[in-house]
mmCIF file of C-alpha atoms in Angstrom:
data_model
loop_
_atom_site.group_PDB
_atom_site.id
_atom_site.type_symbol
_atom_site.label_atom_id
_atom_site.label_comp_id
_atom_site.label_asym_id
_atom_site.label_seq_id
_atom_site.Cartn_x
_atom_site.Cartn_y
_atom_site.Cartn_z
ATOM 1 C CA GLY A 1 -37.532 -24.420 144.305
ATOM 2 C CA GLU A 2 -35.284 -21.774 145.978
ATOM 3 C CA ASN A 3 -36.503 -20.273 148.759
ATOM 4 C CA VAL A 4 -35.043 -16.721 150.545
ATOM 5 C CA GLU A 5 -35.421 -15.662 153.688
ATOM 6 C CA GLN A 6 -34.247 -12.019 154.834
ATOM 7 C CA HIS A 7 -33.708 -10.217 158.103
ATOM 8 C CA PRO A 8 -34.607 -7.947 159.485
ATOM 9 C CA SER A 9 -37.606 -6.602 157.905
ATOM 10 C CA THR A 10 -37.023 -3.075 159.250
ATOM 11 C CA LEU A 11 -33.807 -1.566 160.515
ATOM 12 C CA SER A 12 -33.224 1.962 162.220
ATOM 13 C CA VAL A 13 -29.772 3.207 163.022
ATOM 14 C CA GLN A 14 -28.283 6.438 163.594
ATOM 15 C CA GLU A 15 -25.913 7.989 160.920
ATOM 16 C CA GLY A 16 -22.439 7.008 161.117
ATOM 17 C CA ASP A 17 -23.330 3.720 162.582
ATOM 18 C CA SER A 18 -23.181 0.353 160.686
ATOM 19 C CA ALA A 19 -26.175 -1.736 159.437
ATOM 20 C CA VAL A 20 -26.253 -5.255 159.249
ATOM 21 C CA ILE A 21 -29.062 -7.189 156.666
ATOM 22 C CA LYS A 22 -28.906 -11.139 156.463
ATOM 23 C CA CYS A 23 -30.389 -13.574 154.049
ATOM 24 C CA THR A 24 -30.482 -17.469 154.088
ATOM 25 C CA TYR A 25 -31.168 -19.512 151.257
ATOM 26 C CA SER A 26 -32.272 -23.081 150.585
ATOM 27 C CA ASP A 27 -30.778 -24.414 146.950
ATOM 28 C CA SER A 28 -27.450 -25.670 147.568
ATOM 29 C CA ALA A 29 -27.009 -24.908 143.806
ATOM 30 C CA SER A 30 -27.435 -21.511 143.733
ATOM 31 C CA ASN A 31 -24.186 -19.421 143.337
ATOM 32 C CA TYR A 32 -25.223 -15.817 142.265
ATOM 33 C CA PHE A 33 -26.058 -13.410 145.256
ATOM 34 C CA PRO A 34 -26.970 -9.759 144.339
ATOM 35 C CA TRP A 35 -28.310 -7.040 146.771
ATOM 36 C CA TYR A 36 -30.437 -4.445 145.331
ATOM 37 C CA LYS A 37 -31.158 -1.157 146.712
ATOM 38 C CA GLN A 38 -35.030 0.219 145.945
ATOM 39 C CA GLU A 39 -35.923 4.108 147.176
ATOM 40 C CA LEU A 40 -39.239 4.662 147.598
ATOM 41 C CA GLY A 41 -41.354 5.079 144.433
ATOM 42 C CA LYS A 42 -38.030 3.959 142.302
ATOM 43 C CA ARG A 43 -36.646 0.914 140.413
ATOM 44 C CA PRO A 44 -34.473 -1.475 142.012
ATOM 45 C CA GLN A 45 -30.832 -1.168 141.633
ATOM 46 C CA LEU A 46 -27.908 -3.314 142.130
ATOM 47 C CA ILE A 47 -25.680 -2.175 144.737
ATOM 48 C CA ILE A 48 -23.371 -4.952 145.017
ATOM 49 C CA ASP A 49 -23.224 -8.607 144.339
ATOM 50 C CA ILE A 50 -20.908 -11.953 144.820
ATOM 51 C CA ARG A 51 -20.478 -15.092 143.090
ATOM 52 C CA SER A 52 -19.880 -18.367 145.234
ATOM 53 C CA ASN A 53 -16.211 -18.570 144.317
ATOM 54 C CA VAL A 54 -15.779 -15.667 146.959
ATOM 55 C CA GLY A 55 -16.190 -15.271 150.700
ATOM 56 C CA GLU A 56 -16.395 -11.444 150.861
ATOM 57 C CA LYS A 57 -16.694 -8.578 148.420
ATOM 58 C CA LYS A 58 -16.313 -5.002 149.319
ATOM 59 C CA ASP A 59 -16.982 -1.697 147.751
ATOM 60 C CA GLN A 60 -16.353 1.665 149.826
ATOM 61 C CA ARG A 61 -18.977 1.612 152.488
ATOM 62 C CA ILE A 62 -20.670 -1.780 151.133
ATOM 63 C CA ALA A 63 -19.563 -5.132 151.537
ATOM 64 C CA VAL A 64 -21.227 -8.723 151.383
ATOM 65 C CA THR A 65 -19.977 -11.907 152.861
ATOM 66 C CA LEU A 66 -21.277 -15.385 151.955
ATOM 67 C CA ASN A 67 -20.895 -18.712 153.619
ATOM 68 C CA LYS A 68 -22.144 -21.255 151.660
ATOM 69 C CA THR A 69 -21.726 -23.979 153.979
ATOM 70 C CA ALA A 70 -24.503 -22.406 156.240
ATOM 71 C CA LYS A 71 -26.199 -21.194 153.141
ATOM 72 C CA HIS A 72 -26.601 -17.544 154.422
ATOM 73 C CA PHE A 73 -25.109 -13.931 152.822
ATOM 74 C CA SER A 74 -25.191 -10.636 154.328
ATOM 75 C CA LEU A 75 -24.640 -6.983 153.827
ATOM 76 C CA HIS A 76 -22.993 -4.679 155.676
ATOM 77 C CA ILE A 77 -23.102 -0.771 155.459
ATOM 78 C CA THR A 78 -20.777 0.953 157.405
ATOM 79 C CA GLU A 79 -20.708 5.064 158.309
ATOM 80 C CA THR A 80 -24.318 5.144 157.214
ATOM 81 C CA GLN A 81 -25.682 7.991 155.562
ATOM 82 C CA PRO A 82 -29.363 9.512 155.352
ATOM 83 C CA GLU A 83 -29.444 8.703 151.728
ATOM 84 C CA ASP A 84 -29.036 4.953 152.534
ATOM 85 C CA SER A 85 -32.289 5.109 153.748
ATOM 86 C CA ALA A 86 -34.339 2.729 151.280
ATOM 87 C CA VAL A 87 -35.828 -0.908 151.034
ATOM 88 C CA TYR A 88 -32.510 -3.307 150.802
ATOM 89 C CA PHE A 89 -33.282 -6.544 148.879
ATOM 90 C CA CYS A 90 -31.343 -9.791 148.736
ATOM 91 C CA ALA A 91 -31.548 -12.301 146.102
ATOM 92 C CA ALA A 92 -30.164 -15.966 144.817
ATOM 93 C CA ALA A 93 -29.455 -17.411 141.678
ATOM 94 C CA GLN A 94 -28.618 -20.931 140.440
ATOM 95 C CA GLY A 95 -25.600 -21.309 138.339
ATOM 96 C CA GLY A 96 -26.316 -21.305 134.600
ATOM 97 C CA SER A 97 -29.521 -19.712 135.359
ATOM 98 C CA GLU A 98 -30.565 -15.893 135.580
ATOM 99 C CA LYS A 99 -33.896 -16.585 137.564
ATOM 100 C CA LEU A 100 -33.474 -14.378 141.027
ATOM 101 C CA VAL A 101 -35.279 -15.459 143.998
ATOM 102 C CA PHE A 102 -35.864 -12.271 146.122
ATOM 103 C CA GLY A 103 -35.988 -12.000 149.700
ATOM 104 C CA LYS A 104 -38.964 -9.722 150.902
ATOM 105 C CA GLY A 105 -36.610 -6.546 151.678
ATOM 106 C CA THR A 106 -35.207 -4.600 154.757
ATOM 107 C CA LYS A 107 -36.476 -1.506 155.165
ATOM 108 C CA LEU A 108 -33.421 0.782 156.615
ATOM 109 C CA THR A 109 -34.118 3.927 158.096
ATOM 110 C CA VAL A 110 -30.766 5.950 158.750
ATOM 111 C CA ASN A 111 -31.824 8.909 161.151
ATOM 112 C CA PRO A 112 -29.639 12.261 160.949
ATOM 113 C CA GLU B 1 -26.915 4.211 127.631
ATOM 114 C CA ALA B 2 -30.752 4.542 127.752
ATOM 115 C CA GLY B 3 -32.774 2.407 130.357
ATOM 116 C CA VAL B 4 -35.579 -0.207 130.346
ATOM 117 C CA ALA B 5 -38.646 1.998 129.478
ATOM 118 C CA GLN B 6 -42.010 0.918 130.588
ATOM 119 C CA SER B 7 -45.579 2.545 130.224
ATOM 120 C CA PRO B 8 -47.898 3.264 131.279
ATOM 121 C CA ARG B 9 -46.522 4.629 134.704
ATOM 122 C CA TYR B 10 -49.799 4.090 136.359
ATOM 123 C CA LYS B 11 -52.828 1.999 135.437
ATOM 124 C CA ILE B 12 -56.196 1.887 137.642
ATOM 125 C CA ILE B 13 -59.269 -0.517 136.724
ATOM 126 C CA GLU B 14 -62.072 -2.306 137.781
ATOM 127 C CA LYS B 15 -62.142 -5.977 138.309
ATOM 128 C CA ARG B 16 -62.679 -8.102 135.699
ATOM 129 C CA GLN B 17 -61.477 -5.441 133.193
ATOM 130 C CA SER B 18 -58.259 -6.144 130.942
ATOM 131 C CA VAL B 19 -55.029 -4.179 130.890
ATOM 132 C CA ALA B 20 -51.855 -4.669 129.209
ATOM 133 C CA PHE B 21 -47.983 -3.223 130.327
ATOM 134 C CA TRP B 22 -45.306 -2.085 127.445
ATOM 135 C CA CYS B 23 -41.806 -2.769 128.078
ATOM 136 C CA ASN B 24 -38.404 -1.490 125.960
ATOM 137 C CA PRO B 25 -35.325 -3.406 127.552
ATOM 138 C CA ILE B 26 -32.265 -2.021 127.012
ATOM 139 C CA SER B 27 -30.420 -2.261 123.416
ATOM 140 C CA GLY B 28 -28.953 -5.313 122.923
ATOM 141 C CA HIS B 29 -30.147 -7.105 125.953
ATOM 142 C CA ALA B 30 -31.300 -10.294 124.993
ATOM 143 C CA THR B 31 -33.049 -11.364 128.216
ATOM 144 C CA LEU B 32 -36.098 -9.861 129.307
ATOM 145 C CA TYR B 33 -38.022 -10.363 132.498
ATOM 146 C CA TRP B 34 -41.288 -9.514 134.137
ATOM 147 C CA TYR B 35 -41.579 -9.147 137.660
ATOM 148 C CA GLN B 36 -44.573 -8.626 139.814
ATOM 149 C CA GLN B 37 -43.891 -6.719 143.143
ATOM 150 C CA ILE B 38 -46.592 -6.602 145.607
ATOM 151 C CA LEU B 39 -46.910 -3.990 148.060
ATOM 152 C CA GLY B 40 -44.176 -4.976 150.992
ATOM 153 C CA GLN B 41 -42.388 -7.965 149.026
ATOM 154 C CA GLY B 42 -39.788 -8.314 146.568
ATOM 155 C CA PRO B 43 -40.100 -8.925 143.238
ATOM 156 C CA LYS B 44 -41.558 -12.129 141.885
ATOM 157 C CA LEU B 45 -40.565 -13.405 138.568
ATOM 158 C CA LEU B 46 -43.383 -14.332 136.266
ATOM 159 C CA ILE B 47 -41.898 -15.180 133.159
ATOM 160 C CA GLN B 48 -38.003 -14.691 131.395
ATOM 161 C CA PHE B 49 -37.835 -14.366 127.669
ATOM 162 C CA GLN B 50 -34.576 -14.839 125.682
ATOM 163 C CA ASN B 51 -34.819 -13.102 122.719
ATOM 164 C CA ASN B 52 -38.258 -14.032 121.666
ATOM 165 C CA GLY B 53 -38.525 -17.318 123.197
ATOM 166 C CA VAL B 54 -39.813 -18.182 126.536
ATOM 167 C CA VAL B 55 -37.361 -19.405 129.190
ATOM 168 C CA ASP B 56 -39.500 -19.729 132.530
ATOM 169 C CA ASP B 57 -43.038 -18.748 133.010
ATOM 170 C CA SER B 58 -43.373 -21.808 135.581
ATOM 171 C CA GLN B 59 -44.975 -18.481 138.035
ATOM 172 C CA LEU B 60 -47.238 -17.046 135.210
ATOM 173 C CA PRO B 61 -50.844 -17.228 136.066
ATOM 174 C CA LYS B 62 -51.811 -18.626 132.589
ATOM 175 C CA ASP B 63 -55.475 -18.656 133.068
ATOM 176 C CA ARG B 64 -55.461 -14.821 133.097
ATOM 177 C CA PHE B 65 -51.803 -13.349 132.280
ATOM 178 C CA SER B 66 -50.099 -13.814 129.142
ATOM 179 C CA ALA B 67 -46.564 -12.253 127.435
ATOM 180 C CA GLU B 68 -45.188 -11.622 124.288
ATOM 181 C CA ARG B 69 -41.822 -10.474 122.801
ATOM 182 C CA LEU B 70 -42.225 -10.192 119.267
ATOM 183 C CA LYS B 71 -39.008 -9.481 117.243
ATOM 184 C CA GLY B 72 -36.798 -10.198 120.472
ATOM 185 C CA VAL B 73 -37.231 -6.632 121.628
ATOM 186 C CA ASP B 74 -40.215 -5.042 123.199
ATOM 187 C CA SER B 75 -42.649 -7.275 125.261
ATOM 188 C CA THR B 76 -46.245 -6.681 126.098
ATOM 189 C CA LEU B 77 -47.926 -8.020 129.381
ATOM 190 C CA LYS B 78 -51.541 -8.542 129.788
ATOM 191 C CA ILE B 79 -54.124 -9.426 132.103
ATOM 192 C CA GLN B 80 -57.504 -10.502 131.398
ATOM 193 C CA PRO B 81 -59.413 -10.303 133.460
ATOM 194 C CA ALA B 82 -57.927 -8.628 136.384
ATOM 195 C CA LYS B 83 -58.543 -9.846 140.095
ATOM 196 C CA LEU B 84 -58.081 -7.440 143.072
ATOM 197 C CA GLU B 85 -55.051 -9.372 143.959
ATOM 198 C CA ASP B 86 -53.153 -8.188 140.937
ATOM 199 C CA SER B 87 -52.960 -4.827 142.490
ATOM 200 C CA ALA B 88 -49.164 -4.538 142.593
ATOM 201 C CA VAL B 89 -45.954 -3.175 140.502
ATOM 202 C CA TYR B 90 -45.078 -4.841 137.419
ATOM 203 C CA LEU B 91 -41.613 -4.260 136.710
ATOM 204 C CA CYS B 92 -39.705 -5.423 133.427
ATOM 205 C CA ALA B 93 -35.873 -6.035 133.534
ATOM 206 C CA SER B 94 -33.517 -6.950 130.844
ATOM 207 C CA SER B 95 -29.829 -8.779 130.775
ATOM 208 C CA GLN B 96 -27.211 -9.141 128.415
ATOM 209 C CA PHE B 97 -27.051 -12.963 127.464
ATOM 210 C CA ARG B 98 -24.639 -14.378 129.804
ATOM 211 C CA SER B 99 -25.332 -16.201 132.896
ATOM 212 C CA ASN B 100 -25.812 -14.621 136.404
ATOM 213 C CA ASN B 101 -25.402 -11.193 134.554
ATOM 214 C CA GLU B 102 -26.904 -7.855 136.131
ATOM 215 C CA GLN B 103 -30.554 -7.430 135.803
ATOM 216 C CA PHE B 104 -31.553 -3.884 134.786
ATOM 217 C CA PHE B 105 -35.062 -2.293 136.138
ATOM 218 C CA GLY B 106 -37.562 -0.590 134.362
ATOM 219 C CA PRO B 107 -39.579 2.236 136.784
ATOM 220 C CA GLY B 108 -42.117 -0.051 136.577
ATOM 221 C CA THR B 109 -46.394 0.058 136.145
ATOM 222 C CA ARG B 110 -48.046 0.664 139.538
ATOM 223 C CA LEU B 111 -51.432 -1.393 138.710
ATOM 224 C CA THR B 112 -54.474 -0.865 141.180
ATOM 225 C CA VAL B 113 -57.498 -2.958 140.683
ATOM 226 C CA LEU B 114 -60.663 -1.888 142.218
#
């Protein structure tokens, strides 16, 4: 089955800096890669996703890149703000399947 | 639109007791998921329903966990008997019936087994 590794487990940046979180997956059949943000005590919320037919997707300060050959994908947050502080999870799913396999999460802290 | 509803929000029980969680998905969402999120980890899928049929329950500990989705809407997840290692947040999510569609999560039920 699919296995998703996520690094780093914790990340601390200064406000205004960029943050990068990386994930690798094992199943070459996976073709859907969402990223979820989970604030303390709250539900996970989708912030961006990418499908395997594209290599990069941007939404304002957030971008995701996908390298299918290397089987890794990354989340990039630019101009970080204190409200970006949360735990971020990557996930992967196979085509035709809605079963998401999540990474262990990255706790991002943005220091003012 | 209203989000995914779950109850209770918190539950404390002793080991070997039973517990049940309830989920009401977003109206019109055919697919419903139950996840277990242990502290410091990502959500792990326990069971997936398509309408009232089970699509995937490969990671559900069937000797103690059971779930049903009668009439293809609300769902309940039961643990009987509970073990200490069942302490976790149980998240319900729902999505429209389409491949790789966004999953919307409920607020979760935090279970503590003493």
